[in-house]
Amino acid sequence: MLYLKKEDYEKMLKHCREGLPNEACGLIGGVVEGDKRTIKKVYLLTNIDQSNEHFSMDPKEQLEAVKDMRANGLTLLGNFHSHPESPSRPSEEDKRLAYDSKVNYLILSLMDNDNPVLNAFWIDEEKNVTKEELVIE
């Protein structure tokens, strides 16, 4: 189960809306206690592709985020990105580019901007997708 603070959800949502019409992206860091994964910090990164269909995180920003996680005793829990015009589920490209089966992939759909949908997923080595329970508190 993955836990996200309401204020961090709002931070992600704002970043994704500001990125429109393109996809926005970022990393999530936190702590793992058994099956409970708690997001402690959201890192808002630049989509250097500037595309509404795919994203590439700025490598420099990615490195800074990872350094910050290490300095603060956090674990990389995964990443997030928005789908401006499609549902909150991994696209074929998302699955193809999923590089780590131990992290969560969060997708925020802004297809209906008034009703954003955020889901978390696991993507295994065979590219099978499993929805993770996400609790926003």
mmCIF file of C-alpha atoms in Angstrom:
data_model
loop_
_atom_site.group_PDB
_atom_site.id
_atom_site.type_symbol
_atom_site.label_atom_id
_atom_site.label_comp_id
_atom_site.label_asym_id
_atom_site.label_seq_id
_atom_site.Cartn_x
_atom_site.Cartn_y
_atom_site.Cartn_z
ATOM 1 C CA MET A 1 0.000 0.000 0.000
ATOM 2 C CA LEU A 2 1.270 3.456 -0.948
ATOM 3 C CA TYR A 3 0.517 6.534 1.154
ATOM 4 C CA LEU A 4 0.570 10.101 -0.175
ATOM 5 C CA LYS A 5 -0.113 13.267 1.812
ATOM 6 C CA LYS A 6 -2.920 15.440 0.439
ATOM 7 C CA GLU A 7 -0.536 18.434 0.202
ATOM 8 C CA ASP A 8 1.910 16.381 -1.900
ATOM 9 C CA TYR A 9 -0.955 15.267 -4.148
ATOM 10 C CA GLU A 10 -1.909 18.936 -4.597
ATOM 11 C CA LYS A 11 1.733 19.772 -5.410
ATOM 12 C CA MET A 12 1.819 17.038 -8.089
ATOM 13 C CA LEU A 13 -1.535 18.123 -9.507
ATOM 14 C CA LYS A 14 -0.432 21.775 -9.754
ATOM 15 C CA HIS A 15 2.833 20.751 -11.471
ATOM 16 C CA CYS A 16 0.948 18.565 -13.963
ATOM 17 C CA ARG A 17 -1.650 21.235 -14.731
ATOM 18 C CA GLU A 18 1.086 23.851 -15.203
ATOM 19 C CA GLY A 19 2.785 21.474 -17.652
ATOM 20 C CA LEU A 20 -0.237 21.305 -19.953
ATOM 21 C CA PRO A 21 -0.603 20.654 -22.819
ATOM 22 C CA ASN A 22 2.501 18.484 -22.259
ATOM 23 C CA GLU A 23 3.099 15.618 -19.883
ATOM 24 C CA ALA A 24 4.722 16.582 -16.585
ATOM 25 C CA CYS A 25 6.903 14.292 -14.503
ATOM 26 C CA GLY A 26 8.777 13.803 -11.271
ATOM 27 C CA LEU A 27 10.144 11.396 -8.685
ATOM 28 C CA ILE A 28 8.815 10.280 -5.320
ATOM 29 C CA GLY A 29 10.955 9.490 -2.293
ATOM 30 C CA GLY A 30 9.937 8.028 1.010
ATOM 31 C CA VAL A 31 10.198 5.195 3.475
ATOM 32 C CA VAL A 32 9.291 1.517 3.363
ATOM 33 C CA GLU A 33 7.997 -0.277 6.459
ATOM 34 C CA GLY A 34 6.942 -3.815 5.544
ATOM 35 C CA ASP A 35 4.152 -3.513 2.953
ATOM 36 C CA LYS A 36 3.598 0.158 3.794
ATOM 37 C CA ARG A 37 5.321 2.641 1.504
ATOM 38 C CA THR A 38 4.991 6.285 2.548
ATOM 39 C CA ILE A 39 5.847 9.127 0.205
ATOM 40 C CA LYS A 40 7.735 11.783 2.176
ATOM 41 C CA LYS A 41 8.872 14.038 -0.661
ATOM 42 C CA VAL A 42 7.745 14.757 -4.213
ATOM 43 C CA TYR A 43 10.338 16.018 -6.687
ATOM 44 C CA LEU A 44 8.966 18.071 -9.566
ATOM 45 C CA LEU A 45 11.143 17.575 -12.637
ATOM 46 C CA THR A 46 11.214 19.028 -16.138
ATOM 47 C CA ASN A 47 9.935 17.012 -19.082
ATOM 48 C CA ILE A 48 12.731 17.782 -21.523
ATOM 49 C CA ASP A 49 10.745 16.184 -24.377
ATOM 50 C CA GLN A 50 8.029 18.850 -24.073
ATOM 51 C CA SER A 51 5.520 16.378 -25.485
ATOM 52 C CA ASN A 52 1.906 15.527 -24.660
ATOM 53 C CA GLU A 53 2.537 11.828 -25.410
ATOM 54 C CA HIS A 54 5.784 11.018 -23.608
ATOM 55 C CA PHE A 55 8.310 12.366 -21.159
ATOM 56 C CA SER A 56 12.010 12.296 -20.365
ATOM 57 C CA MET A 57 13.141 13.605 -17.015
ATOM 58 C CA ASP A 58 15.919 16.190 -16.961
ATOM 59 C CA PRO A 59 18.982 14.067 -16.006
ATOM 60 C CA LYS A 60 20.559 16.848 -13.930
ATOM 61 C CA GLU A 61 17.351 17.331 -11.920
ATOM 62 C CA GLN A 62 17.019 13.556 -11.523
ATOM 63 C CA LEU A 63 20.520 13.323 -10.069
ATOM 64 C CA GLU A 64 19.846 16.216 -7.681
ATOM 65 C CA ALA A 65 16.640 14.524 -6.498
ATOM 66 C CA VAL A 66 18.435 11.224 -5.864
ATOM 67 C CA LYS A 67 21.221 13.033 -3.982
ATOM 68 C CA ASP A 68 18.594 14.804 -1.865
ATOM 69 C CA MET A 69 16.866 11.475 -1.091
ATOM 70 C CA ARG A 70 20.166 9.944 0.034
ATOM 71 C CA ALA A 71 21.031 12.976 2.163
ATOM 72 C CA ASN A 72 17.630 12.760 3.876
ATOM 73 C CA GLY A 73 17.515 8.980 4.360
ATOM 74 C CA LEU A 74 14.760 8.478 1.813
ATOM 75 C CA THR A 75 14.325 5.645 -0.673
ATOM 76 C CA LEU A 76 13.353 6.138 -4.308
ATOM 77 C CA LEU A 77 9.772 4.847 -4.311
ATOM 78 C CA GLY A 78 9.072 5.596 -7.950
ATOM 79 C CA ASN A 79 8.067 8.269 -10.389
ATOM 80 C CA PHE A 80 4.975 10.042 -11.602
ATOM 81 C CA HIS A 81 3.841 11.586 -14.823
ATOM 82 C CA SER A 82 0.675 13.003 -16.278
ATOM 83 C CA HIS A 83 -1.491 11.851 -19.135
ATOM 84 C CA PRO A 84 -3.042 15.085 -20.470
ATOM 85 C CA GLU A 85 -5.411 13.318 -22.877
ATOM 86 C CA SER A 86 -5.611 9.676 -21.809
ATOM 87 C CA PRO A 87 -6.694 7.581 -18.805
ATOM 88 C CA SER A 88 -4.649 6.893 -15.680
ATOM 89 C CA ARG A 89 -3.067 3.633 -16.810
ATOM 90 C CA PRO A 90 0.326 2.770 -18.290
ATOM 91 C CA SER A 91 0.556 3.188 -22.045
ATOM 92 C CA GLU A 92 2.507 0.684 -24.134
ATOM 93 C CA GLU A 93 5.424 3.134 -24.115
ATOM 94 C CA ASP A 94 5.175 3.499 -20.315
ATOM 95 C CA LYS A 95 5.415 -0.279 -19.984
ATOM 96 C CA ARG A 96 8.283 -0.518 -22.439
ATOM 97 C CA LEU A 97 10.259 2.152 -20.583
ATOM 98 C CA ALA A 98 9.525 0.790 -17.092
ATOM 99 C CA TYR A 99 13.023 -0.061 -15.907
ATOM 100 C CA ASP A 100 12.538 -1.092 -12.290
ATOM 101 C CA SER A 101 9.960 -3.598 -11.035
ATOM 102 C CA LYS A 102 10.588 -2.533 -7.415
ATOM 103 C CA VAL A 103 9.203 0.987 -7.782
ATOM 104 C CA ASN A 104 5.747 2.451 -8.275
ATOM 105 C CA TYR A 105 4.668 4.255 -11.396
ATOM 106 C CA LEU A 106 2.070 6.926 -10.675
ATOM 107 C CA ILE A 107 -0.028 8.294 -13.516
ATOM 108 C CA LEU A 108 -2.189 11.381 -13.139
ATOM 109 C CA SER A 109 -4.844 11.655 -15.845
ATOM 110 C CA LEU A 110 -5.996 15.164 -16.709
ATOM 111 C CA MET A 111 -8.303 13.921 -19.472
ATOM 112 C CA ASP A 112 -11.130 15.527 -17.470
ATOM 113 C CA ASN A 113 -9.277 18.460 -15.911
ATOM 114 C CA ASP A 114 -12.046 19.020 -13.356
ATOM 115 C CA ASN A 115 -11.812 15.384 -12.202
ATOM 116 C CA PRO A 116 -8.145 14.345 -12.201
ATOM 117 C CA VAL A 117 -7.440 10.655 -11.572
ATOM 118 C CA LEU A 118 -4.238 9.450 -9.896
ATOM 119 C CA ASN A 119 -3.355 5.754 -9.817
ATOM 120 C CA ALA A 120 -0.244 3.851 -8.809
ATOM 121 C CA PHE A 121 1.060 0.755 -10.583
ATOM 122 C CA TRP A 122 3.712 -1.927 -10.439
ATOM 123 C CA ILE A 123 5.199 -3.004 -13.759
ATOM 124 C CA ASP A 124 7.154 -6.259 -13.591
ATOM 125 C CA GLU A 125 9.999 -7.530 -15.787
ATOM 126 C CA GLU A 126 7.514 -9.134 -18.208
ATOM 127 C CA LYS A 127 5.702 -5.757 -18.415
ATOM 128 C CA ASN A 128 2.648 -7.019 -16.542
ATOM 129 C CA VAL A 129 0.809 -4.188 -14.803
ATOM 130 C CA THR A 130 -0.679 -4.432 -11.313
ATOM 131 C CA LYS A 131 -2.600 -1.595 -9.706
ATOM 132 C CA GLU A 132 -1.269 -0.617 -6.269
ATOM 133 C CA GLU A 133 -3.585 0.616 -3.547
ATOM 134 C CA LEU A 134 -2.973 4.361 -3.158
ATOM 135 C CA VAL A 135 -4.159 6.192 -0.055
ATOM 136 C CA ILE A 136 -4.240 10.010 -0.134
ATOM 137 C CA GLU A 137 -4.419 11.303 3.428
#
